[in-house]
Amino acid sequence: MTTLTVYDPAMCCSTGICGTDVDQRHVDLAADLDWLKSKGVTVQRFGLSREPQEFAANDTIRQIMQESDGDDLPAFLVDGRLVVKARYPSRAELAAWTGIASPALEITDQVRELIALGAAIGASCEPCLKYHTKKAREVGLTDEQMREAIAVGRMIKEASASNIYALAASLVPEEAQTSSCCGSSKKQEAAPAADSGCCGTAVTSASEPGKASSCC
């Protein structure tokens, strides 16, 4: 049977899960060690402040202490062989070292329905949205959780639409706009509207005072 031995640095308690500022790594490790135990692995855990004699009794750990003055803790040994030091390993690493198959990723029914809600929004699928809203309530999701999933789907959809429009504009640029007088396609020099009377702008005719005239 495989044995995993953990040598912890000095901590407030046997697991390090104590006080008001708990290190998440300690929480994760405690859960991972319990998982290993459930798989049949023998787990031993020693703390420097509680079992210093265990550190002195192991040649590998004693050498680590001499070389780093304890800075290379924690240390993990599998069947007496050092596998990692100075950091906390992941569950996948622990599983590999102890010969256990890596834990499969589990997607719960709730997670599945949240994903489906976001996808329904992204696809603008009305039947999908109605169906998965109903299913989401059946698996115990709250309206707040569903609103969050819908909001995420909406953001993704809007961002995607904005990006595709920008790409289209770069691939097929809009035709440059030119100014013309009364529908003429020829470019004309800019002139004050009050002087030119272009496109219906009324100006006073010099030949007929008081009468408005226009080029159109």
mmCIF file of C-alpha atoms in Angstrom:
data_model
loop_
_atom_site.group_PDB
_atom_site.id
_atom_site.type_symbol
_atom_site.label_atom_id
_atom_site.label_comp_id
_atom_site.label_asym_id
_atom_site.label_seq_id
_atom_site.Cartn_x
_atom_site.Cartn_y
_atom_site.Cartn_z
ATOM 1 C CA MET A 1 0.000 0.000 0.000
ATOM 2 C CA THR A 2 1.319 3.467 -0.951
ATOM 3 C CA THR A 3 2.267 5.847 1.843
ATOM 4 C CA LEU A 4 2.363 9.617 1.463
ATOM 5 C CA THR A 5 4.217 11.529 4.168
ATOM 6 C CA VAL A 6 3.881 15.286 4.494
ATOM 7 C CA TYR A 7 6.346 17.431 6.444
ATOM 8 C CA ASP A 8 4.802 20.816 7.155
ATOM 9 C CA PRO A 9 6.545 23.996 8.314
ATOM 10 C CA ALA A 10 5.600 25.413 11.707
ATOM 11 C CA MET A 11 1.884 26.243 11.663
ATOM 12 C CA CYS A 12 -0.802 27.260 14.117
ATOM 13 C CA CYS A 13 -2.367 23.789 14.055
ATOM 14 C CA SER A 14 -2.013 20.393 12.424
ATOM 15 C CA THR A 15 -3.637 21.487 9.156
ATOM 16 C CA GLY A 16 -2.919 25.219 9.080
ATOM 17 C CA ILE A 17 -6.646 25.897 8.842
ATOM 18 C CA CYS A 18 -6.989 28.224 11.794
ATOM 19 C CA GLY A 19 -7.196 31.899 12.662
ATOM 20 C CA THR A 20 -8.908 34.590 10.628
ATOM 21 C CA ASP A 21 -6.553 34.593 7.630
ATOM 22 C CA VAL A 22 -6.642 31.027 6.317
ATOM 23 C CA ASP A 23 -4.340 30.083 3.442
ATOM 24 C CA GLN A 24 -6.450 28.493 0.694
ATOM 25 C CA ARG A 25 -3.586 26.118 -0.092
ATOM 26 C CA HIS A 26 -3.990 24.535 3.335
ATOM 27 C CA VAL A 27 -7.706 24.085 2.765
ATOM 28 C CA ASP A 28 -7.081 22.459 -0.610
ATOM 29 C CA LEU A 29 -4.386 20.166 0.765
ATOM 30 C CA ALA A 30 -6.586 18.966 3.624
ATOM 31 C CA ALA A 31 -9.308 18.062 1.121
ATOM 32 C CA ASP A 32 -6.782 16.370 -1.177
ATOM 33 C CA LEU A 33 -5.340 14.269 1.646
ATOM 34 C CA ASP A 34 -8.809 13.150 2.686
ATOM 35 C CA TRP A 35 -9.458 12.189 -0.929
ATOM 36 C CA LEU A 36 -6.236 10.147 -1.043
ATOM 37 C CA LYS A 37 -7.252 8.350 2.132
ATOM 38 C CA SER A 38 -10.601 7.483 0.566
ATOM 39 C CA LYS A 39 -8.657 5.890 -2.295
ATOM 40 C CA GLY A 40 -6.668 3.666 0.037
ATOM 41 C CA VAL A 41 -3.472 5.721 0.356
ATOM 42 C CA THR A 42 -1.865 5.829 3.805
ATOM 43 C CA VAL A 43 -1.296 9.468 4.717
ATOM 44 C CA GLN A 44 1.088 10.663 7.417
ATOM 45 C CA ARG A 45 1.448 14.337 8.261
ATOM 46 C CA PHE A 46 4.007 15.896 10.588
ATOM 47 C CA GLY A 47 4.362 19.516 11.665
ATOM 48 C CA LEU A 48 7.682 21.097 12.581
ATOM 49 C CA SER A 49 6.294 22.797 15.670
ATOM 50 C CA ARG A 50 4.541 19.649 16.959
ATOM 51 C CA GLU A 51 6.702 16.687 15.897
ATOM 52 C CA PRO A 52 10.273 17.968 15.444
ATOM 53 C CA GLN A 53 11.595 14.478 16.221
ATOM 54 C CA GLU A 54 10.070 13.162 12.980
ATOM 55 C CA PHE A 55 12.057 15.717 11.002
ATOM 56 C CA ALA A 56 15.275 14.723 12.709
ATOM 57 C CA ALA A 57 14.592 11.010 12.230
ATOM 58 C CA ASN A 58 14.317 11.163 8.428
ATOM 59 C CA ASP A 59 17.607 11.556 6.534
ATOM 60 C CA THR A 60 16.030 13.290 3.539
ATOM 61 C CA ILE A 61 14.128 15.795 5.645
ATOM 62 C CA ARG A 62 17.079 16.391 7.928
ATOM 63 C CA GLN A 63 19.208 17.280 4.900
ATOM 64 C CA ILE A 64 16.526 19.665 3.636
ATOM 65 C CA MET A 65 16.451 21.360 7.028
ATOM 66 C CA GLN A 66 20.233 21.719 7.082
ATOM 67 C CA GLU A 67 20.428 23.131 3.568
ATOM 68 C CA SER A 68 17.516 25.569 3.717
ATOM 69 C CA ASP A 69 16.914 26.062 7.445
ATOM 70 C CA GLY A 70 13.327 24.957 6.859
ATOM 71 C CA ASP A 71 12.598 27.313 3.938
ATOM 72 C CA ASP A 72 12.094 24.326 1.617
ATOM 73 C CA LEU A 73 9.121 23.035 3.594
ATOM 74 C CA PRO A 74 6.603 21.594 3.025
ATOM 75 C CA ALA A 75 8.122 18.385 1.700
ATOM 76 C CA PHE A 76 6.225 15.400 0.330
ATOM 77 C CA LEU A 77 7.557 11.837 0.311
ATOM 78 C CA VAL A 78 5.923 8.845 -1.382
ATOM 79 C CA ASP A 79 7.109 5.543 0.105
ATOM 80 C CA GLY A 80 10.135 7.368 1.486
ATOM 81 C CA ARG A 81 11.091 9.051 -1.802
ATOM 82 C CA LEU A 82 11.041 12.855 -2.059
ATOM 83 C CA VAL A 83 8.628 13.948 -4.789
ATOM 84 C CA VAL A 84 8.335 17.691 -4.174
ATOM 85 C CA LYS A 85 9.434 20.360 -1.721
ATOM 86 C CA ALA A 86 8.910 24.062 -1.056
ATOM 87 C CA ARG A 87 5.370 24.083 -2.463
ATOM 88 C CA TYR A 88 1.977 22.421 -2.202
ATOM 89 C CA PRO A 89 1.193 20.063 -5.106
ATOM 90 C CA SER A 90 -2.096 19.790 -6.945
ATOM 91 C CA ARG A 91 -4.487 16.879 -6.534
ATOM 92 C CA ALA A 92 -3.552 15.661 -10.014
ATOM 93 C CA GLU A 93 0.121 15.526 -9.005
ATOM 94 C CA LEU A 94 -0.661 13.678 -5.790
ATOM 95 C CA ALA A 95 -2.779 11.210 -7.748
ATOM 96 C CA ALA A 96 0.027 10.580 -10.242
ATOM 97 C CA TRP A 97 2.678 10.077 -7.546
ATOM 98 C CA THR A 98 0.538 7.650 -5.574
ATOM 99 C CA GLY A 99 -0.651 5.670 -8.595
ATOM 100 C CA ILE A 100 -4.256 6.822 -8.517
ATOM 101 C CA ALA A 101 -6.129 7.777 -11.652
ATOM 102 C CA SER A 102 -6.555 11.526 -11.917
ATOM 103 C CA PRO A 103 -9.976 12.697 -10.742
ATOM 104 C CA ALA A 104 -12.376 13.120 -13.631
ATOM 105 C CA LEU A 105 -13.840 16.539 -14.206
ATOM 106 C CA GLU A 106 -17.424 16.441 -12.984
ATOM 107 C CA ILE A 107 -20.008 18.768 -14.447
ATOM 108 C CA THR A 108 -23.082 18.907 -12.266
ATOM 109 C CA ASP A 109 -26.621 19.291 -13.580
ATOM 110 C CA GLN A 110 -26.670 22.859 -12.265
ATOM 111 C CA VAL A 111 -23.461 23.808 -14.074
ATOM 112 C CA ARG A 112 -24.756 22.148 -17.243
ATOM 113 C CA GLU A 113 -27.964 24.200 -17.172
ATOM 114 C CA LEU A 114 -26.106 27.462 -16.506
ATOM 115 C CA ILE A 115 -23.930 26.781 -19.549
ATOM 116 C CA ALA A 116 -27.035 25.973 -21.596
ATOM 117 C CA LEU A 117 -28.716 29.237 -20.582
ATOM 118 C CA GLY A 118 -25.724 31.283 -21.700
ATOM 119 C CA ALA A 119 -25.552 29.336 -24.961
ATOM 120 C CA ALA A 120 -29.264 29.897 -25.609
ATOM 121 C CA ILE A 121 -28.768 33.648 -25.294
ATOM 122 C CA GLY A 122 -25.719 33.553 -27.544
ATOM 123 C CA ALA A 123 -27.624 31.595 -30.197
ATOM 124 C CA SER A 124 -30.833 33.668 -29.861
ATOM 125 C CA CYS A 125 -32.717 30.381 -29.505
ATOM 126 C CA GLU A 126 -36.113 31.092 -27.938
ATOM 127 C CA PRO A 127 -37.197 27.432 -27.507
ATOM 128 C CA CYS A 128 -33.792 26.615 -25.988
ATOM 129 C CA LEU A 129 -34.074 29.474 -23.505
ATOM 130 C CA LYS A 130 -37.569 28.440 -22.398
ATOM 131 C CA TYR A 131 -36.585 24.793 -22.027
ATOM 132 C CA HIS A 132 -33.380 25.388 -20.084
ATOM 133 C CA THR A 133 -34.963 28.029 -17.834
ATOM 134 C CA LYS A 134 -37.488 25.391 -16.798
ATOM 135 C CA LYS A 135 -34.765 22.748 -16.344
ATOM 136 C CA ALA A 136 -32.616 25.166 -14.355
ATOM 137 C CA ARG A 137 -35.388 25.664 -11.819
ATOM 138 C CA GLU A 138 -35.937 21.910 -11.634
ATOM 139 C CA VAL A 139 -32.294 21.308 -10.631
ATOM 140 C CA GLY A 140 -32.482 23.975 -7.925
ATOM 141 C CA LEU A 141 -30.903 27.032 -9.518
ATOM 142 C CA THR A 142 -32.032 30.416 -8.229
ATOM 143 C CA ASP A 143 -33.224 33.302 -10.390
ATOM 144 C CA GLU A 144 -30.108 35.238 -9.408
ATOM 145 C CA GLN A 145 -27.855 32.444 -10.684
ATOM 146 C CA MET A 146 -29.828 32.239 -13.920
ATOM 147 C CA ARG A 147 -29.681 36.015 -14.405
ATOM 148 C CA GLU A 148 -25.912 35.894 -14.063
ATOM 149 C CA ALA A 149 -25.620 33.145 -16.692
ATOM 150 C CA ILE A 150 -27.925 35.066 -19.027
ATOM 151 C CA ALA A 151 -25.886 38.246 -18.533
ATOM 152 C CA VAL A 152 -22.689 36.398 -19.425
ATOM 153 C CA GLY A 153 -24.311 34.977 -22.560
ATOM 154 C CA ARG A 154 -25.497 38.442 -23.544
ATOM 155 C CA MET A 155 -22.053 39.988 -23.085
ATOM 156 C CA ILE A 156 -20.471 37.279 -25.222
ATOM 157 C CA LYS A 157 -23.100 37.738 -27.928
ATOM 158 C CA GLU A 158 -22.723 41.528 -28.018
ATOM 159 C CA ALA A 159 -18.937 41.334 -28.040
ATOM 160 C CA SER A 160 -19.047 38.807 -30.859
ATOM 161 C CA ALA A 161 -21.415 40.972 -32.915
ATOM 162 C CA SER A 162 -19.256 44.050 -32.381
ATOM 163 C CA ASN A 163 -16.139 42.175 -33.441
ATOM 164 C CA ILE A 164 -17.716 40.760 -36.607
ATOM 165 C CA TYR A 165 -19.006 44.194 -37.629
ATOM 166 C CA ALA A 166 -15.542 45.661 -37.122
ATOM 167 C CA LEU A 167 -14.020 42.871 -39.225
ATOM 168 C CA ALA A 168 -16.572 43.448 -41.990
ATOM 169 C CA ALA A 169 -15.775 47.169 -42.007
ATOM 170 C CA SER A 170 -12.067 46.453 -42.335
ATOM 171 C CA LEU A 171 -12.603 43.949 -45.162
ATOM 172 C CA VAL A 172 -15.109 46.091 -47.082
ATOM 173 C CA PRO A 173 -14.460 49.744 -46.199
ATOM 174 C CA GLU A 174 -17.296 52.202 -46.715
ATOM 175 C CA GLU A 175 -17.072 54.358 -49.851
ATOM 176 C CA ALA A 176 -15.642 57.805 -49.200
ATOM 177 C CA GLN A 177 -18.369 60.456 -49.095
ATOM 178 C CA THR A 178 -18.125 63.380 -51.566
ATOM 179 C CA SER A 179 -20.088 66.605 -51.475
ATOM 180 C CA SER A 180 -22.163 67.646 -54.501
ATOM 181 C CA CYS A 181 -24.668 70.268 -55.447
ATOM 182 C CA CYS A 182 -28.172 69.039 -56.159
ATOM 183 C CA GLY A 183 -27.208 65.446 -56.879
ATOM 184 C CA SER A 184 -24.158 66.139 -59.043
ATOM 185 C CA SER A 185 -21.418 63.547 -58.625
ATOM 186 C CA LYS A 186 -18.658 66.082 -59.195
ATOM 187 C CA LYS A 187 -16.686 67.301 -56.227
ATOM 188 C CA GLN A 188 -17.116 70.995 -55.651
ATOM 189 C CA GLU A 189 -15.075 73.484 -53.779
ATOM 190 C CA ALA A 190 -16.619 74.332 -50.476
ATOM 191 C CA ALA A 191 -18.354 77.655 -50.438
ATOM 192 C CA PRO A 192 -20.441 79.338 -47.770
ATOM 193 C CA ALA A 193 -24.031 78.227 -48.237
ATOM 194 C CA ALA A 194 -25.249 81.775 -47.884
ATOM 195 C CA ASP A 195 -23.221 82.809 -50.954
ATOM 196 C CA SER A 196 -23.739 79.812 -53.215
ATOM 197 C CA GLY A 197 -27.372 79.041 -52.507
ATOM 198 C CA CYS A 198 -26.518 75.363 -53.139
ATOM 199 C CA CYS A 199 -29.221 72.701 -52.944
ATOM 200 C CA GLY A 200 -32.100 74.902 -52.083
ATOM 201 C CA THR A 201 -30.367 77.402 -49.841
ATOM 202 C CA ALA A 202 -32.014 80.666 -50.692
ATOM 203 C CA VAL A 203 -29.909 83.711 -51.586
ATOM 204 C CA THR A 204 -30.983 87.153 -52.609
ATOM 205 C CA SER A 205 -30.812 87.728 -56.365
ATOM 206 C CA ALA A 206 -28.880 90.797 -57.392
ATOM 207 C CA SER A 207 -31.153 91.359 -60.403
ATOM 208 C CA GLU A 208 -34.382 91.037 -58.462
ATOM 209 C CA PRO A 209 -34.001 92.418 -54.947
ATOM 210 C CA GLY A 210 -36.118 90.693 -52.359
ATOM 211 C CA LYS A 211 -36.631 87.572 -54.439
ATOM 212 C CA ALA A 212 -35.011 84.325 -53.333
ATOM 213 C CA SER A 213 -33.178 82.201 -55.863
ATOM 214 C CA SER A 214 -31.518 78.813 -55.776
ATOM 215 C CA CYS A 215 -29.159 76.817 -57.977
ATOM 216 C CA CYS A 216 -31.646 73.921 -57.862
#
